[in-house]
Coordinates of C-alpha atoms in Angstrom, one line a residue:
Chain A
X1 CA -5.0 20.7 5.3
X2 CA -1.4 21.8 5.9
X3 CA -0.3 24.4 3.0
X4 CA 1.8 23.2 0.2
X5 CA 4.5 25.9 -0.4
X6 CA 7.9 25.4 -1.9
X7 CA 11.3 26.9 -1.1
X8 CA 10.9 31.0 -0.9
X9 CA 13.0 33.4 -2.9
X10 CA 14.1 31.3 -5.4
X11 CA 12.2 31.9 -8.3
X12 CA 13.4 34.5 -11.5
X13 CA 10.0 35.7 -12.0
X14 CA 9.8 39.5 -12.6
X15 CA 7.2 41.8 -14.4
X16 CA 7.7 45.3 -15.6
X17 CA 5.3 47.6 -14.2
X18 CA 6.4 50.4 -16.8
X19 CA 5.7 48.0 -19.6
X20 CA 1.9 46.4 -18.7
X21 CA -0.7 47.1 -20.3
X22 CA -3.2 45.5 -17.7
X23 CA -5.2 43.0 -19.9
X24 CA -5.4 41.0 -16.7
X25 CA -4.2 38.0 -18.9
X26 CA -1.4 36.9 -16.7
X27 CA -4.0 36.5 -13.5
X28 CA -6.5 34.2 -15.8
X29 CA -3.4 31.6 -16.7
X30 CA -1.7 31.8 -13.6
X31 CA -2.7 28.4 -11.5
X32 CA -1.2 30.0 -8.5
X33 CA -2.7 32.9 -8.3
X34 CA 0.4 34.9 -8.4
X35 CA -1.3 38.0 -10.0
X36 CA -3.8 40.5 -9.2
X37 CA -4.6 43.7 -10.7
X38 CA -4.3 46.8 -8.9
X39 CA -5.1 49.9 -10.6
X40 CA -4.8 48.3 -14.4
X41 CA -1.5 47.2 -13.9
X42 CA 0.0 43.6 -12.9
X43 CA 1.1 43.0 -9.1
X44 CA 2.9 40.2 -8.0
X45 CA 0.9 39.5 -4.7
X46 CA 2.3 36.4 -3.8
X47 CA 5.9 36.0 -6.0
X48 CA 7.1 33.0 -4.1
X49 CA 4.0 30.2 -5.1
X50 CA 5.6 31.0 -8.6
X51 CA 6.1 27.4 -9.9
X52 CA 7.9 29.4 -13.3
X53 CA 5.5 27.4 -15.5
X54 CA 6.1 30.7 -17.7
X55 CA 2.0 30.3 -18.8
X56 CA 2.2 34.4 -17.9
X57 CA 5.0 35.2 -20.2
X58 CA 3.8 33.6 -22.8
X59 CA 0.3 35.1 -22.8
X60 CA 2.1 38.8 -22.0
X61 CA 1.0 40.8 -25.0
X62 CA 3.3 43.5 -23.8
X63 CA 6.2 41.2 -23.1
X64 CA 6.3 42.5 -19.4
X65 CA 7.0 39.5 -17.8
X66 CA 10.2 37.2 -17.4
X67 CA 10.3 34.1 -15.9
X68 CA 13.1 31.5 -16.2
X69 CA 10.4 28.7 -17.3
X70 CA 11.0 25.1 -17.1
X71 CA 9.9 21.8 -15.7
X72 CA 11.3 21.2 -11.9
X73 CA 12.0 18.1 -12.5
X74 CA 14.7 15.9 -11.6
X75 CA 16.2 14.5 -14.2
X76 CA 15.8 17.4 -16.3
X77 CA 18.1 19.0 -13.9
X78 CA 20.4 16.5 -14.1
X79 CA 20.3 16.1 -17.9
X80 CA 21.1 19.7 -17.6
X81 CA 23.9 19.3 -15.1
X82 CA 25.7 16.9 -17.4
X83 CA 25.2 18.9 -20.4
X84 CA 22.5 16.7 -22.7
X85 CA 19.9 17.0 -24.4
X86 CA 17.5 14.7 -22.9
X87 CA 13.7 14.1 -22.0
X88 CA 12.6 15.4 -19.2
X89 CA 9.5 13.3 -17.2
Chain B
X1 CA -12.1 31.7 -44.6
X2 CA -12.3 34.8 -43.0
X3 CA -9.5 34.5 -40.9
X4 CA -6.0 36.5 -42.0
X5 CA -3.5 34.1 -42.7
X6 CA -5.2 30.9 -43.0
X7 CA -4.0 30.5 -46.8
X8 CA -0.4 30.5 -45.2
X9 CA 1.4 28.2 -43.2
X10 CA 1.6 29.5 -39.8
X11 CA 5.5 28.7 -39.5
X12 CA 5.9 31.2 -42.6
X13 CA 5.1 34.3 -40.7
X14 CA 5.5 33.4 -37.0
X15 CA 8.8 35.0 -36.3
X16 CA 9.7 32.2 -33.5
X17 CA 8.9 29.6 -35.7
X18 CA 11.2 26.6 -36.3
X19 CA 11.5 24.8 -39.3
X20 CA 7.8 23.6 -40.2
X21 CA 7.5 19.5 -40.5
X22 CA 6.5 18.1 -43.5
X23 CA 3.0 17.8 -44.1
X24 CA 2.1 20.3 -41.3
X25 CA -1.1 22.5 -42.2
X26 CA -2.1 19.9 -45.1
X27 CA -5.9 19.5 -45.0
X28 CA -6.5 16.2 -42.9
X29 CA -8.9 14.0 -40.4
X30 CA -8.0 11.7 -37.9
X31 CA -8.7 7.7 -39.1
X32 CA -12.1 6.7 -38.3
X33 CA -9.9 3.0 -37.9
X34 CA -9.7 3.6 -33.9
X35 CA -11.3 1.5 -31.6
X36 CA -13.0 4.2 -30.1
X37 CA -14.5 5.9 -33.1
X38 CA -18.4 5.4 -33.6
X39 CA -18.7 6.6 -36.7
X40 CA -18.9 9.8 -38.9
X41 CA -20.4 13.6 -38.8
X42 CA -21.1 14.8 -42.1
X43 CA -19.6 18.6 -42.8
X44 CA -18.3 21.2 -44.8
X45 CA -15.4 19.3 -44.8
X46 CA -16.1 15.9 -45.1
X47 CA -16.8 13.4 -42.3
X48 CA -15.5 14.2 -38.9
X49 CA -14.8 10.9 -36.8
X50 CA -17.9 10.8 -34.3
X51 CA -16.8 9.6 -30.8
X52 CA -18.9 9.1 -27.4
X53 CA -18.9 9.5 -23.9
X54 CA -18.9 6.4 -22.8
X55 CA -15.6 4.3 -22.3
X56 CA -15.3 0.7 -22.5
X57 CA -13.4 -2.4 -21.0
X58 CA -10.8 -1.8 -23.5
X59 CA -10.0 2.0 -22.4
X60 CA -10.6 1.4 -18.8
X61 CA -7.8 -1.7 -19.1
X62 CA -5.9 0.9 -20.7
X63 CA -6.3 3.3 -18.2
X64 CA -5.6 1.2 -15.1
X65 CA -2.1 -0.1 -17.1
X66 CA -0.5 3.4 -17.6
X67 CA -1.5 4.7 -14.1
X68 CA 1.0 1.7 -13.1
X69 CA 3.4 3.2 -15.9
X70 CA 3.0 0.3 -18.3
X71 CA 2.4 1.2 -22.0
X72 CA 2.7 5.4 -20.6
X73 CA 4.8 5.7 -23.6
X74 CA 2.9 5.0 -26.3
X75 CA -1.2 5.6 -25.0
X76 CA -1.8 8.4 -27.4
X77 CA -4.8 9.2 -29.9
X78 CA -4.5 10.8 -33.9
X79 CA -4.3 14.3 -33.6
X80 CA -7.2 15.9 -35.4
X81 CA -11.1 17.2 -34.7
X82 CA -13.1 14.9 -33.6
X83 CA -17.0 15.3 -32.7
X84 CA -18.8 14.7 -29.5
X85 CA -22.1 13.7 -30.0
X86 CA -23.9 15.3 -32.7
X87 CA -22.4 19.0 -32.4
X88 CA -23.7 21.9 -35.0
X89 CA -21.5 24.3 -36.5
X90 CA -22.0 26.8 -33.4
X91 CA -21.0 24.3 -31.1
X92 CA -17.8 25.0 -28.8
X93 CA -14.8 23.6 -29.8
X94 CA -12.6 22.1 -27.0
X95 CA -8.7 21.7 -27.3
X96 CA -6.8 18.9 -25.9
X97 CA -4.2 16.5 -26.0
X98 CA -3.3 13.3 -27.6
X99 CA -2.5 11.9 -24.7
X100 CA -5.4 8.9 -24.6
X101 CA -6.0 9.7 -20.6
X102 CA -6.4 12.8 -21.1
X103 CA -8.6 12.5 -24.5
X104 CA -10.7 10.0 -22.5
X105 CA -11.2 11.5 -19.1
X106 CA -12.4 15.1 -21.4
X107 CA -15.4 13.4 -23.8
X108 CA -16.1 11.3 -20.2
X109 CA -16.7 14.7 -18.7
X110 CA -18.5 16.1 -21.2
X111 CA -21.2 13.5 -21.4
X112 CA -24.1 14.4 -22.5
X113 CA -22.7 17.5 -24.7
X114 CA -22.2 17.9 -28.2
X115 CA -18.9 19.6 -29.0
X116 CA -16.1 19.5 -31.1
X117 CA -12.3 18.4 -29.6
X118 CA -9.4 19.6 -31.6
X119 CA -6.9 17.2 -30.3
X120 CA -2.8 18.2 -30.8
X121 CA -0.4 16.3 -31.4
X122 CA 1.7 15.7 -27.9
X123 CA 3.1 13.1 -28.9
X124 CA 0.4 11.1 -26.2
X125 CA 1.7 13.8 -22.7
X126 CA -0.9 15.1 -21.3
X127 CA -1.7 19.0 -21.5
X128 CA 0.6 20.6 -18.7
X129 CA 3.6 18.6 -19.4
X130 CA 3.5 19.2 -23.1
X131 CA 2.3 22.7 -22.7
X132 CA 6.2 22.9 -20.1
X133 CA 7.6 21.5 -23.6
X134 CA 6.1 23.1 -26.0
X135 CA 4.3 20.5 -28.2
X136 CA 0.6 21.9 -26.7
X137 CA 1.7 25.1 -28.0
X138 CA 0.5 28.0 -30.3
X139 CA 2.2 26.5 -34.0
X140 CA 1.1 23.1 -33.7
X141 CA -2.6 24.7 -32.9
X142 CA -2.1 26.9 -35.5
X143 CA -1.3 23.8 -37.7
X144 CA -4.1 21.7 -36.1
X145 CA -6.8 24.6 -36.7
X146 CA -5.5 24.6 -40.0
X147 CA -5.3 21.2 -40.8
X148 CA -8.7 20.6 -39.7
X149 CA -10.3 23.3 -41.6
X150 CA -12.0 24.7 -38.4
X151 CA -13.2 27.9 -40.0
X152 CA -15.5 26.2 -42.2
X153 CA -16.6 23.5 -39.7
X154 CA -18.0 25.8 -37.4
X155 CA -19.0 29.6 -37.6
X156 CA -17.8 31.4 -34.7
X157 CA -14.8 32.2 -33.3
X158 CA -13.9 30.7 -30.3
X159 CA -11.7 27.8 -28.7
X160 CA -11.6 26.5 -25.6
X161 CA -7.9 25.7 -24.0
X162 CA -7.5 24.2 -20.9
X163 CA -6.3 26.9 -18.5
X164 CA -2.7 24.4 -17.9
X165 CA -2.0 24.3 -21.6
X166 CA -1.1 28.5 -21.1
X167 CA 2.6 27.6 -20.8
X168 CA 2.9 26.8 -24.3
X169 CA 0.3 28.6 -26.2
X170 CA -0.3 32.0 -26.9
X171 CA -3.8 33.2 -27.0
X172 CA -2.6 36.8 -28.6
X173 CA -0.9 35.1 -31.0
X174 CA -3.6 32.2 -32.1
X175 CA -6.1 35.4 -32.2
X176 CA -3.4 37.3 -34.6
X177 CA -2.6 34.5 -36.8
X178 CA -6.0 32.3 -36.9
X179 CA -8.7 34.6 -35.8
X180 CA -9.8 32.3 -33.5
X181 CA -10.1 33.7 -29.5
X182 CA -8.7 31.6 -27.1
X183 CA -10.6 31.1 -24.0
X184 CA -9.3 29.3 -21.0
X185 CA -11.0 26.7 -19.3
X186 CA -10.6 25.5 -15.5
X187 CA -7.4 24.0 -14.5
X188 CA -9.3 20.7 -13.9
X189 CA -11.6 19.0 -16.1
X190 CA -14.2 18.3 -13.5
X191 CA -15.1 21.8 -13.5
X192 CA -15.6 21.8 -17.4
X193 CA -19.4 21.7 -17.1
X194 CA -19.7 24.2 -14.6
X195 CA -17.7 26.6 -16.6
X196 CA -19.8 25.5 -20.0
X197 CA -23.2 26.4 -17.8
X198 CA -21.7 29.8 -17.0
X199 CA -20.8 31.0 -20.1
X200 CA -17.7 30.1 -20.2
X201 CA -16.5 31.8 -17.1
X202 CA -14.5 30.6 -14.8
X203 CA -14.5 31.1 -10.6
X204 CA -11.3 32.6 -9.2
X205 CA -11.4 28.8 -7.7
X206 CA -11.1 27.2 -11.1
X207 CA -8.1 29.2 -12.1
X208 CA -6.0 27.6 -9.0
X209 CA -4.0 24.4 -9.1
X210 CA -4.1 22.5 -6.1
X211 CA -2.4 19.1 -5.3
X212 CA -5.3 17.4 -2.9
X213 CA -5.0 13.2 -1.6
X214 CA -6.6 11.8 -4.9
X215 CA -3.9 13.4 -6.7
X216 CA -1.0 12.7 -5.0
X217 CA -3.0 9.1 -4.6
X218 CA -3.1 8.3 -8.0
X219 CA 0.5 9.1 -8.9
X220 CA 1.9 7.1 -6.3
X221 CA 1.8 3.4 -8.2
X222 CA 4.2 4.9 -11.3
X223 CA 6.0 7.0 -8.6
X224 CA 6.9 3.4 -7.1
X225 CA 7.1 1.6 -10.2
X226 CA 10.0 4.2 -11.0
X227 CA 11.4 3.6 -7.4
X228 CA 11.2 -0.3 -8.0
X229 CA 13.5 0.0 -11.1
X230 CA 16.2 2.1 -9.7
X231 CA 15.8 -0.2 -6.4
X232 CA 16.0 -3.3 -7.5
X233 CA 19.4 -3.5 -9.0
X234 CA 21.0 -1.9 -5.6
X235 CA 18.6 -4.9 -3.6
X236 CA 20.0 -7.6 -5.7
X237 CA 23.5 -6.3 -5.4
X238 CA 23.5 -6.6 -1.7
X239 CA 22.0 -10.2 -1.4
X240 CA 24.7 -11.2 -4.0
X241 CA 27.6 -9.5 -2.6
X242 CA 26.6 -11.1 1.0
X243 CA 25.7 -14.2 -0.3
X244 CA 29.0 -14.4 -2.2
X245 CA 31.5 -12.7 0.3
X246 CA 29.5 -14.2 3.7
X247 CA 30.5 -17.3 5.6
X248 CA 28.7 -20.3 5.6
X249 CA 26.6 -21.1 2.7
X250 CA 25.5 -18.8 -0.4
X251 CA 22.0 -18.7 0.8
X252 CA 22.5 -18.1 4.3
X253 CA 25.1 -15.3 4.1
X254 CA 23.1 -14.0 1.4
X255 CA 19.7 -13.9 4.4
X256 CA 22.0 -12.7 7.1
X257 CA 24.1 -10.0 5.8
X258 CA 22.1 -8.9 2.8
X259 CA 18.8 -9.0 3.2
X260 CA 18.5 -6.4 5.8
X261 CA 20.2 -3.3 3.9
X262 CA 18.3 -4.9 0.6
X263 CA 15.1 -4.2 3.1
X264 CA 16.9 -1.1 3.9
X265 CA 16.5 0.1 0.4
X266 CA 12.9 -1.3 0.1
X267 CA 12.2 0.9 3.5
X268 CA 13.6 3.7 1.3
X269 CA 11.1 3.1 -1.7
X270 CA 8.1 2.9 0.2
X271 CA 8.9 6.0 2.3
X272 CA 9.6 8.3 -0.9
X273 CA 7.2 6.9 -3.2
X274 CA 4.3 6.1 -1.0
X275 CA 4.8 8.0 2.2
X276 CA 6.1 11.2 0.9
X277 CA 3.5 11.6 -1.4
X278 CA 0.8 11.1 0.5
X279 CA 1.9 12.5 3.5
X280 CA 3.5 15.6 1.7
X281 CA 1.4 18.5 3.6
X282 CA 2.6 17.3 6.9
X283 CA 5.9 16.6 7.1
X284 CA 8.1 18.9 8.5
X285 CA 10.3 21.1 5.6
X286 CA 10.1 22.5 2.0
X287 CA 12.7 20.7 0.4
X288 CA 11.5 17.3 -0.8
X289 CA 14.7 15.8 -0.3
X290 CA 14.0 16.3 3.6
X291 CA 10.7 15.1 3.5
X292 CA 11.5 12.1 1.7
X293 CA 14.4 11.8 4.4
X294 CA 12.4 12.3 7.4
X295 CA 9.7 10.1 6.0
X296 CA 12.7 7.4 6.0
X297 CA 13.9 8.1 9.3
X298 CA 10.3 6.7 10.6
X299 CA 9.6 4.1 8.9
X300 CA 13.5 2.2 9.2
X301 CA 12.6 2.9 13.0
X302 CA 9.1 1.2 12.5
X303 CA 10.4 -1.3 10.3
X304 CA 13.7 -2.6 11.8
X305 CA 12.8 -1.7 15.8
X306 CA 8.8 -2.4 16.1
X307 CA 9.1 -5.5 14.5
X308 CA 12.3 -6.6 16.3
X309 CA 14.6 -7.0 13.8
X310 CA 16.4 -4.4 15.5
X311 CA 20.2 -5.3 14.7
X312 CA 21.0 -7.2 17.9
X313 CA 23.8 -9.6 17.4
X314 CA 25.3 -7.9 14.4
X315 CA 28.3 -5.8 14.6
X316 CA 27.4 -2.0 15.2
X317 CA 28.4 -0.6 12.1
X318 CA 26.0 -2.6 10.0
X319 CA 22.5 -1.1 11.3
X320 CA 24.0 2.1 10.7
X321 CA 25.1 1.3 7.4
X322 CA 21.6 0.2 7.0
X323 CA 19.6 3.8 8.4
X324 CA 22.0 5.2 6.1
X325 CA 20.5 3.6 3.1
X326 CA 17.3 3.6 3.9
X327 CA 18.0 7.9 4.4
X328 CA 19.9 8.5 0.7
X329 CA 17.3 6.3 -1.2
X330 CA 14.6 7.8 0.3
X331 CA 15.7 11.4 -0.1
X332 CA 16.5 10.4 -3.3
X333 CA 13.0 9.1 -4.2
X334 CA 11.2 12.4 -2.3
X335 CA 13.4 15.1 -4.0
X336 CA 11.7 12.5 -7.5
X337 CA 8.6 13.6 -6.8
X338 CA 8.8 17.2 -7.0
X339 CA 8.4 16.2 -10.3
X340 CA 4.8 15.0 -10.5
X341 CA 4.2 17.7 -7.9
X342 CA 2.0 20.6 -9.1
X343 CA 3.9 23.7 -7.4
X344 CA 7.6 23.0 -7.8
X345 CA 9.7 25.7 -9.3
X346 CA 12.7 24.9 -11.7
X347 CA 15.1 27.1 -10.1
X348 CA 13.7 25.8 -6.7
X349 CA 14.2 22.1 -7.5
X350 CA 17.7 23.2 -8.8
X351 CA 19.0 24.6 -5.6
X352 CA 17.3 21.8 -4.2
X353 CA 19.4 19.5 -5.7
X354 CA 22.3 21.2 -5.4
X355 CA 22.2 21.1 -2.0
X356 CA 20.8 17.3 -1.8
X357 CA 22.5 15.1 -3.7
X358 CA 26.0 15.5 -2.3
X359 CA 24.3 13.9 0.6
X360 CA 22.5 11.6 -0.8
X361 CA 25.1 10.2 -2.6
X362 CA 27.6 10.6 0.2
X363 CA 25.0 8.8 2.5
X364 CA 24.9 5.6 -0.1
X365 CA 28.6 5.8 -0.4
X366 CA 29.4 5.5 3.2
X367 CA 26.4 3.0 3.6
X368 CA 27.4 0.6 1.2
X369 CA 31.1 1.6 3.0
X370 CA 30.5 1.0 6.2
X371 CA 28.0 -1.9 5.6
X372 CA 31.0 -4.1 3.5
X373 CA 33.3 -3.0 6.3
X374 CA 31.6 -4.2 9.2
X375 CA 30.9 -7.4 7.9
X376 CA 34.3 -8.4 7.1
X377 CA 35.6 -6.9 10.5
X378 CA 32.3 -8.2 12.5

């Protein structure tokens, strides 16, 4: 089957090497497999099948990782676009 | 009660913590008055609702009318532990949602097993949708552990949370407040006993979401039941407008000048609710917006040329009027489903759209445009 990927270099997903503690947590809860550990510290191996479900920030003991986290969903954008508070899916 | 800070509300010492509802943390059992409730486990607490693995007409009627997004609102379960079988107080505990799907498909799966299920209160989403909103998150399983008086229904220490929930919940946190470990499950449930057998351990396989047919299969009736409500209005409007502004009689005006673009917009339903997803791997581009278009592009060329209805005899402008409907609804409907997809980005689907819907809407602009145009001057 054909890979599913998404638009590259769009996502606000960054981790602060200086800051992780390596726990590994972010590579359990990560369904894209964004994360791997490489010498007891967090490396984004593959940054752009970040889907910003923020599931690694906010299992981050440390607080190393930021992620703009949020639904990509349409009319939450557009709720968002006109400025209302509004259900998403 | 050996856990630190189980006397306390959780929302008391959590410094993120919003106001705490009423009644949150008060000792309490979900109603053994629910259909699918057996009966009763006797324990430290009093009786737990017993529920079993097997699901009958009335769930299976349920669950056929909310994959076709009827009653999706409102399908949801008490919040509460509940017990599988005949579990023991060192059975695992499993954590779900409200959501009734979800709550069924999970005691379906574990067939067999006796287990506890702490179910949160989601208000009836499923896991990784509440988990993106935070209502499967770490307060209200702080509440629900709480509530339930887990730590004297079972003796260890250990819950089981579906890997998806991780958005919302924080396992260092449920572990600081509860002294309960959070373990993460597999991202799908089908894998739950295969993880259970391994000691709770799952495969590098388990921990990755894909997005195979069956899935994208069985989102595709609410995907068009969504497409058919926005559609609908826009088909009517054509067949009135033609019927009403056409020469000749109502009915026949209405057949020759508005039930093509009307089909037009029906092409563009079925290609962004039923093509796209299905055929989302193999289309051509990332954006969903041009997958949905392309998928469009094909099928108004299937639709209007293979089966000969190909525009001969009316004036040029109005089979372009109707490709460009058929394009912007489409699109439309394609970019939609980034939203069931499983590996969308926010900020993705916001440039996305940025980018898309000036076209779309400037497509259905100059469709309708062109298309009340070129029947007057045709």
């Amino acid at each position: 089957m054909a890979e599913l990927r998404y638009l590259e270099d769009v996502v606000t997903l960054e981790c602060d090497r200086d800051r992780c503690i390596g726990c590994g947590m972010c590579s359990v809860v990560c369904p894209h497999g964004v994360f791997v550990l490489e010498e007891r510290k967090a490396v984004m191996a593959a940054r752009n099948l970040c889907m910003e479900c923020g599931a690694c920030m906010r299992n981050c003991p440390s607080g190393a990782i930021t992620v703009e986290a949020g639904e990509g969903c349409v009319r939450g954008v557009i709720n968002e676009l006109l400025g209302i508070e509004g259900p998403c899916c | 009660m050996n856990a630190p800070a189980t006397g306390n509300s959780p929302g008391m010492i959590l410094p993120m913590a919003k106001e705490i509802p009423s009644g949150a943390g008060e000792f309490r059992l979900p109603s053994t008055d629910q259909p699918f409730v057996l009966g009763t486990v006797v324990t430290a607490v009093g009786p737990v609702p017993q529920i079993g693995s097997e699901l009958f007409w009335r769930d299976l009627r349920g669950r056929y009318l909310v994959r076709w997004n009827i009653g999706r609102d409102c399908y949801s379960v008490e919040p509460g532990l509940y017990a599988l079988g005949h579990p023991r107080d060192d059975s695992p505990v499993m954590v779900t949602a409200n959501y009734k799907l979800t709550f069924d498909l999970l005691r379906q799966t574990l067939s067999g097993r006796d287990l506890w299920i702490l179910v949160l209160d989601t208000k009836g989403i499923n896991v990784w949708c509440a988990a993106g909103k935070g209502t499967f998150g770490t307060e209200e399983l702080l509440d629900r552990i709480q509530a339930s008086r887990l730590a004297e229904v079972v003796s260890h220490r250990r819950l089981i949370v579906p890997q998806l929930g991780a958005p919302g919940l924080a396992a260092f946190e449920i572990q600081k407040y509860a002294g309960f470990r959070v373990v993460y499950g597999p991202v799908l449930m089908e894998d739950l006993p295969a993880f259970l057998e391994n000691d709770c351990r799952a495969t590098p396989e388990m921990r990755i979401k894909k997005f195979p047919l069956k899935e994208r299969l069985v989102l595709v009736p609410v995907e068009v039941m969504q497409g058919l409500q926005q559609g609908i209005p826009l088909m009517l409007f054509f067949l009135l407008v033609a019927g009403l502004a056409g020469d000749g009689p109502f009915l026949n005006a209405a057949l020759v000048h508005g039930l093509p673009p009307a089909l037009s917009v029906l092409t563009g339903i079925i290609a962004g609710t039923i093509v796209t997803p299905i055929l989302l791997p193999w289309i051509p581009g990332r954006p969903f917006s041009v997958k949905g278009a392309l998928a469009g592009l094909v099928l108004f060329f299937l639709v209007f040329i293979v089966s000969g209805a190909d525009g001969s005899g009316y004036f040029m402008l109005e089979p372009i009027s109707w490709l460009l409907i058929t394009l912007a609804v489409s699109s439309w409907l394609g970019m939609a489903f980034t939203g069931a997809s499983t590996f969308t980005s926010l900020n993705g689907v916001r440039k996305e759209m940025l980018r898309a819907m000036p076209a779309q809407f400037a497509g259905l602009v100059l469709g309708i445009g062109l298309w009340g145009a070129s029947f007057w001057l045709g």
